[in-house]
Amino acid sequence: QVQLVESGGGSVQAGGSVRLSCAASGSIFNMGTMNWYRQAPEKQRVLVASITTSGSTNYVDSVKGRFTISRDNAKNTMFLQMNSLKPEDTAVYYCNAESVRTYSNYVFNLWGQGAQVTVST
């Protein structure tokens, strides 16, 4: 069974940094585009950053210059380095894989369990 497991969330003061990791487990051959989403209390889940298999990245305007998405294809792992954090970055962060090719089939739209990031003033 393929799954995504997140780690690295926590509480930090404004201006601080947090690094999230998302590790895929299972018999994985490769993974397609991967994303980080976040969901603040009583708000919808929104896309924060994306990275293709080849490493091309995109960010929502509010995190450009502060967040960096990266991935290690050999280890089936994705990261989100978050610097200069603001209270408005407080949310549950979810990793997402749009497609995962295993040695027997494909899995689409796979989600991690979420990691809480809380930024205080």
Short mmCIF file of N, CA and C in Angstrom, two decimals:
data_model
loop_
_atom_site.label_atom_id
_atom_site.label_comp_id
_atom_site.label_asym_id
_atom_site.label_seq_id
_atom_site.Cartn_x
_atom_site.Cartn_y
_atom_site.Cartn_z
N GLN A 1 0.84 -1.19 0.00
CA GLN A 1 0.00 0.00 0.00
C GLN A 1 0.88 1.25 0.00
N VAL A 2 0.57 2.18 -0.88
CA VAL A 2 1.35 3.41 -0.98
C VAL A 2 0.75 4.45 -0.06
N GLN A 3 1.60 5.17 0.65
CA GLN A 3 1.12 6.26 1.48
C GLN A 3 2.17 7.36 1.60
N LEU A 4 1.69 8.55 1.95
CA LEU A 4 2.55 9.70 2.18
C LEU A 4 2.53 10.02 3.66
N VAL A 5 3.71 10.20 4.24
CA VAL A 5 3.82 10.50 5.66
C VAL A 5 4.58 11.81 5.83
N GLU A 6 3.94 12.75 6.51
CA GLU A 6 4.55 14.05 6.71
C GLU A 6 5.22 14.13 8.07
N SER A 7 6.21 14.99 8.16
CA SER A 7 6.87 15.25 9.42
C SER A 7 7.45 16.66 9.40
N GLY A 8 7.73 17.19 10.59
CA GLY A 8 8.43 18.46 10.68
C GLY A 8 7.60 19.65 11.09
N GLY A 9 6.31 19.50 11.31
CA GLY A 9 5.51 20.63 11.73
C GLY A 9 5.84 21.04 13.15
N GLY A 10 5.22 22.13 13.60
CA GLY A 10 5.45 22.59 14.96
C GLY A 10 5.08 24.04 15.13
N SER A 11 5.50 24.59 16.26
CA SER A 11 5.21 25.98 16.60
C SER A 11 6.49 26.79 16.50
N VAL A 12 6.35 28.00 15.97
CA VAL A 12 7.51 28.87 15.79
C VAL A 12 7.05 30.32 15.91
N GLN A 13 7.97 31.19 16.27
CA GLN A 13 7.64 32.61 16.33
C GLN A 13 7.75 33.22 14.94
N ALA A 14 7.06 34.31 14.77
CA ALA A 14 7.11 35.03 13.50
C ALA A 14 8.56 35.35 13.14
N GLY A 15 8.88 35.15 11.86
CA GLY A 15 10.25 35.34 11.41
C GLY A 15 11.08 34.08 11.44
N GLY A 16 10.56 33.04 12.06
CA GLY A 16 11.30 31.79 12.17
C GLY A 16 11.13 30.90 10.95
N SER A 17 11.68 29.70 11.06
CA SER A 17 11.69 28.76 9.93
C SER A 17 11.20 27.38 10.38
N VAL A 18 10.59 26.68 9.43
CA VAL A 18 10.16 25.30 9.63
C VAL A 18 10.42 24.56 8.33
N ARG A 19 10.83 23.31 8.44
CA ARG A 19 11.03 22.47 7.27
C ARG A 19 10.12 21.25 7.38
N LEU A 20 9.26 21.11 6.39
CA LEU A 20 8.37 19.95 6.33
C LEU A 20 8.93 18.91 5.37
N SER A 21 8.70 17.66 5.73
CA SER A 21 9.09 16.55 4.85
C SER A 21 7.87 15.70 4.54
N CYS A 22 7.89 15.09 3.39
CA CYS A 22 6.81 14.20 2.97
C CYS A 22 7.46 12.98 2.32
N ALA A 23 7.37 11.86 2.99
CA ALA A 23 8.02 10.64 2.51
C ALA A 23 6.98 9.65 2.02
N ALA A 24 7.19 9.14 0.84
CA ALA A 24 6.29 8.14 0.28
C ALA A 24 6.83 6.74 0.59
N SER A 25 5.94 5.86 0.96
CA SER A 25 6.34 4.49 1.24
C SER A 25 5.53 3.53 0.37
N GLY A 26 6.10 2.37 0.12
CA GLY A 26 5.45 1.38 -0.73
C GLY A 26 6.34 1.02 -1.90
N SER A 27 5.83 0.18 -2.76
CA SER A 27 6.60 -0.26 -3.93
C SER A 27 6.45 0.75 -5.05
N ILE A 28 7.19 1.84 -4.94
CA ILE A 28 7.04 2.99 -5.85
C ILE A 28 8.06 2.94 -6.96
N PHE A 29 7.58 3.11 -8.17
CA PHE A 29 8.48 3.21 -9.32
C PHE A 29 8.86 4.66 -9.56
N ASN A 30 7.87 5.55 -9.63
CA ASN A 30 8.14 6.98 -9.69
C ASN A 30 6.86 7.75 -9.32
N MET A 31 7.03 9.05 -9.14
CA MET A 31 5.89 9.90 -8.78
C MET A 31 5.84 11.11 -9.69
N GLY A 32 4.67 11.56 -9.99
CA GLY A 32 4.49 12.73 -10.84
C GLY A 32 4.62 14.01 -10.04
N THR A 33 3.91 15.04 -10.50
CA THR A 33 3.94 16.32 -9.82
C THR A 33 3.47 16.18 -8.37
N MET A 34 4.19 16.86 -7.49
CA MET A 34 3.83 16.83 -6.08
C MET A 34 3.56 18.26 -5.61
N ASN A 35 2.70 18.35 -4.62
CA ASN A 35 2.21 19.65 -4.17
C ASN A 35 2.19 19.74 -2.65
N TRP A 36 2.27 20.96 -2.18
CA TRP A 36 1.97 21.27 -0.78
C TRP A 36 0.72 22.15 -0.77
N TYR A 37 -0.24 21.75 0.02
CA TYR A 37 -1.44 22.54 0.27
C TYR A 37 -1.45 22.94 1.74
N ARG A 38 -2.27 23.93 2.05
CA ARG A 38 -2.48 24.26 3.45
C ARG A 38 -3.94 24.65 3.67
N GLN A 39 -4.36 24.41 4.91
CA GLN A 39 -5.73 24.73 5.28
C GLN A 39 -5.72 25.40 6.63
N ALA A 40 -6.09 26.68 6.63
CA ALA A 40 -6.20 27.44 7.87
C ALA A 40 -7.56 27.15 8.49
N PRO A 41 -7.70 27.42 9.80
CA PRO A 41 -8.98 27.16 10.47
C PRO A 41 -10.15 27.84 9.76
N GLU A 42 -11.17 27.08 9.51
CA GLU A 42 -12.42 27.55 8.89
C GLU A 42 -12.21 28.11 7.49
N LYS A 43 -11.16 27.69 6.83
CA LYS A 43 -10.91 28.12 5.45
C LYS A 43 -10.70 26.90 4.56
N GLN A 44 -10.80 27.12 3.27
CA GLN A 44 -10.62 26.02 2.33
C GLN A 44 -9.14 25.68 2.18
N ARG A 45 -8.90 24.46 1.77
CA ARG A 45 -7.55 24.02 1.49
C ARG A 45 -7.08 24.69 0.19
N VAL A 46 -5.88 25.27 0.22
CA VAL A 46 -5.36 25.98 -0.94
C VAL A 46 -3.97 25.47 -1.32
N LEU A 47 -3.66 25.55 -2.58
CA LEU A 47 -2.37 25.12 -3.09
C LEU A 47 -1.31 26.17 -2.74
N VAL A 48 -0.20 25.72 -2.20
CA VAL A 48 0.88 26.62 -1.80
C VAL A 48 2.05 26.53 -2.78
N ALA A 49 2.45 25.32 -3.13
CA ALA A 49 3.62 25.15 -3.99
C ALA A 49 3.53 23.81 -4.71
N SER A 50 4.12 23.76 -5.90
CA SER A 50 4.14 22.55 -6.71
C SER A 50 5.53 22.31 -7.26
N ILE A 51 5.83 21.04 -7.51
CA ILE A 51 7.11 20.70 -8.13
C ILE A 51 6.89 19.50 -9.04
N THR A 52 7.36 19.63 -10.27
CA THR A 52 7.22 18.53 -11.22
C THR A 52 8.33 17.50 -11.00
N THR A 53 8.23 16.40 -11.72
CA THR A 53 9.24 15.36 -11.60
C THR A 53 10.63 15.88 -11.97
N SER A 54 10.68 16.79 -12.93
CA SER A 54 11.96 17.34 -13.39
C SER A 54 12.45 18.49 -12.53
N GLY A 55 11.64 18.94 -11.56
CA GLY A 55 12.09 19.97 -10.64
C GLY A 55 11.56 21.37 -10.89
N SER A 56 10.69 21.54 -11.87
CA SER A 56 10.09 22.85 -12.09
C SER A 56 9.13 23.17 -10.95
N THR A 57 9.18 24.41 -10.49
CA THR A 57 8.39 24.78 -9.31
C THR A 57 7.45 25.94 -9.57
N ASN A 58 6.40 26.01 -8.77
CA ASN A 58 5.47 27.12 -8.79
C ASN A 58 5.02 27.39 -7.36
N TYR A 59 4.77 28.68 -7.08
CA TYR A 59 4.37 29.08 -5.74
C TYR A 59 3.19 30.04 -5.80
N VAL A 60 2.36 30.01 -4.79
CA VAL A 60 1.36 31.03 -4.64
C VAL A 60 2.08 32.33 -4.28
N ASP A 61 1.53 33.45 -4.71
CA ASP A 61 2.22 34.73 -4.54
C ASP A 61 2.59 35.02 -3.08
N SER A 62 1.74 34.63 -2.15
CA SER A 62 1.94 34.99 -0.75
C SER A 62 3.17 34.33 -0.12
N VAL A 63 3.72 33.29 -0.75
CA VAL A 63 4.88 32.61 -0.16
C VAL A 63 6.13 32.74 -1.02
N LYS A 64 6.02 33.37 -2.17
CA LYS A 64 7.18 33.51 -3.05
C LYS A 64 8.30 34.26 -2.34
N GLY A 65 9.51 33.73 -2.46
CA GLY A 65 10.66 34.34 -1.82
C GLY A 65 10.87 33.91 -0.38
N ARG A 66 9.88 33.21 0.19
CA ARG A 66 9.99 32.75 1.58
C ARG A 66 10.00 31.22 1.68
N PHE A 67 9.24 30.57 0.84
CA PHE A 67 9.13 29.11 0.86
C PHE A 67 9.89 28.52 -0.32
N THR A 68 10.47 27.34 -0.10
CA THR A 68 11.15 26.62 -1.17
C THR A 68 10.71 25.16 -1.15
N ILE A 69 10.17 24.71 -2.28
CA ILE A 69 9.77 23.32 -2.42
C ILE A 69 10.88 22.57 -3.14
N SER A 70 11.13 21.34 -2.71
CA SER A 70 12.15 20.52 -3.36
C SER A 70 11.77 19.06 -3.22
N ARG A 71 12.46 18.20 -3.95
CA ARG A 71 12.16 16.78 -3.88
C ARG A 71 13.42 15.98 -4.15
N ASP A 72 13.43 14.77 -3.62
CA ASP A 72 14.51 13.82 -3.87
C ASP A 72 13.85 12.59 -4.49
N ASN A 73 13.91 12.49 -5.80
CA ASN A 73 13.22 11.41 -6.49
C ASN A 73 13.77 10.04 -6.11
N ALA A 74 15.04 9.96 -5.83
CA ALA A 74 15.65 8.67 -5.48
C ALA A 74 15.10 8.15 -4.15
N LYS A 75 14.72 9.08 -3.27
CA LYS A 75 14.21 8.70 -1.96
C LYS A 75 12.70 8.89 -1.83
N ASN A 76 12.04 9.26 -2.95
CA ASN A 76 10.58 9.47 -2.94
C ASN A 76 10.15 10.39 -1.81
N THR A 77 10.86 11.50 -1.71
CA THR A 77 10.62 12.44 -0.62
C THR A 77 10.52 13.86 -1.16
N MET A 78 9.65 14.64 -0.54
CA MET A 78 9.47 16.04 -0.91
C MET A 78 9.63 16.89 0.35
N PHE A 79 10.06 18.13 0.16
CA PHE A 79 10.31 19.03 1.28
C PHE A 79 9.67 20.38 1.03
N LEU A 80 9.40 21.09 2.10
CA LEU A 80 8.99 22.48 2.03
C LEU A 80 9.75 23.24 3.11
N GLN A 81 10.70 24.07 2.66
CA GLN A 81 11.44 24.92 3.57
C GLN A 81 10.70 26.24 3.67
N MET A 82 10.30 26.59 4.88
CA MET A 82 9.51 27.80 5.09
C MET A 82 10.30 28.75 5.97
N ASN A 83 10.65 29.89 5.41
CA ASN A 83 11.42 30.91 6.12
C ASN A 83 10.57 32.17 6.28
N SER A 84 11.04 33.04 7.16
CA SER A 84 10.36 34.32 7.40
C SER A 84 8.86 34.10 7.62
N LEU A 85 8.54 33.17 8.47
CA LEU A 85 7.14 32.79 8.67
C LEU A 85 6.35 33.92 9.32
N LYS A 86 5.08 33.98 8.92
CA LYS A 86 4.16 34.99 9.41
C LYS A 86 2.99 34.31 10.11
N PRO A 87 2.30 34.99 11.01
CA PRO A 87 1.14 34.37 11.65
C PRO A 87 0.11 33.86 10.64
N GLU A 88 -0.02 34.54 9.52
CA GLU A 88 -0.99 34.10 8.51
C GLU A 88 -0.58 32.82 7.80
N ASP A 89 0.62 32.32 8.06
CA ASP A 89 1.04 31.03 7.52
C ASP A 89 0.55 29.87 8.39
N THR A 90 -0.04 30.20 9.52
CA THR A 90 -0.56 29.16 10.42
C THR A 90 -1.63 28.34 9.71
N ALA A 91 -1.43 27.02 9.68
CA ALA A 91 -2.35 26.13 8.97
C ALA A 91 -1.90 24.69 9.15
N VAL A 92 -2.75 23.78 8.73
CA VAL A 92 -2.34 22.39 8.56
C VAL A 92 -1.83 22.26 7.13
N TYR A 93 -0.63 21.75 6.98
CA TYR A 93 -0.01 21.60 5.67
C TYR A 93 -0.10 20.15 5.23
N TYR A 94 -0.57 19.96 4.00
CA TYR A 94 -0.77 18.63 3.44
C TYR A 94 0.11 18.43 2.20
N CYS A 95 0.76 17.30 2.12
CA CYS A 95 1.45 16.99 0.88
C CYS A 95 0.54 16.15 -0.01
N ASN A 96 0.75 16.27 -1.29
CA ASN A 96 -0.10 15.61 -2.28
C ASN A 96 0.75 15.14 -3.45
N ALA A 97 0.48 13.96 -3.90
CA ALA A 97 1.10 13.45 -5.12
C ALA A 97 0.01 13.24 -6.15
N GLU A 98 0.13 13.89 -7.29
CA GLU A 98 -0.93 13.80 -8.30
C GLU A 98 -1.00 12.39 -8.89
N SER A 99 0.13 11.73 -9.00
CA SER A 99 0.12 10.35 -9.50
C SER A 99 1.34 9.63 -8.95
N VAL A 100 1.13 8.37 -8.66
CA VAL A 100 2.21 7.53 -8.18
C VAL A 100 2.18 6.24 -8.99
N ARG A 101 3.29 5.94 -9.62
CA ARG A 101 3.37 4.68 -10.37
C ARG A 101 4.06 3.65 -9.48
N THR A 102 3.34 2.60 -9.16
CA THR A 102 3.94 1.51 -8.41
C THR A 102 4.40 0.44 -9.39
N TYR A 103 4.91 -0.64 -8.88
CA TYR A 103 5.35 -1.72 -9.75
C TYR A 103 4.20 -2.57 -10.25
N SER A 104 2.97 -2.26 -9.78
CA SER A 104 1.82 -3.03 -10.24
C SER A 104 0.69 -2.18 -10.79
N ASN A 105 0.63 -0.90 -10.39
CA ASN A 105 -0.48 -0.07 -10.87
C ASN A 105 -0.15 1.41 -10.67
N TYR A 106 -1.16 2.26 -10.89
CA TYR A 106 -1.05 3.69 -10.63
C TYR A 106 -1.99 4.04 -9.48
N VAL A 107 -1.56 5.02 -8.68
CA VAL A 107 -2.40 5.61 -7.65
C VAL A 107 -2.49 7.10 -7.94
N PHE A 108 -3.69 7.65 -7.90
CA PHE A 108 -3.87 9.07 -8.23
C PHE A 108 -4.34 9.84 -7.01
N ASN A 109 -3.87 11.11 -6.94
CA ASN A 109 -4.33 12.05 -5.93
C ASN A 109 -4.14 11.50 -4.52
N LEU A 110 -2.91 11.22 -4.18
CA LEU A 110 -2.56 10.68 -2.87
C LEU A 110 -2.24 11.81 -1.90
N TRP A 111 -2.75 11.71 -0.67
CA TRP A 111 -2.59 12.77 0.33
C TRP A 111 -1.87 12.26 1.57
N GLY A 112 -1.10 13.16 2.18
CA GLY A 112 -0.53 12.89 3.48
C GLY A 112 -1.55 13.21 4.57
N GLN A 113 -1.17 12.95 5.81
CA GLN A 113 -2.09 13.10 6.93
C GLN A 113 -2.19 14.53 7.44
N GLY A 114 -1.26 15.37 7.02
CA GLY A 114 -1.28 16.76 7.47
C GLY A 114 -0.31 17.02 8.60
N ALA A 115 0.27 18.21 8.61
CA ALA A 115 1.19 18.63 9.67
C ALA A 115 0.85 20.04 10.09
N GLN A 116 0.64 20.23 11.38
CA GLN A 116 0.27 21.55 11.90
C GLN A 116 1.50 22.45 11.99
N VAL A 117 1.36 23.65 11.45
CA VAL A 117 2.37 24.69 11.60
C VAL A 117 1.69 25.89 12.24
N THR A 118 2.19 26.32 13.37
CA THR A 118 1.61 27.45 14.09
C THR A 118 2.67 28.52 14.25
N VAL A 119 2.35 29.72 13.78
CA VAL A 119 3.28 30.85 13.84
C VAL A 119 2.70 31.89 14.78
N SER A 120 3.41 32.21 15.83
CA SER A 120 2.93 33.18 16.82
C SER A 120 3.67 34.50 16.69
N THR A 121 3.03 35.55 17.17
CA THR A 121 3.64 36.89 17.12
C THR A 121 4.60 37.08 18.27
#
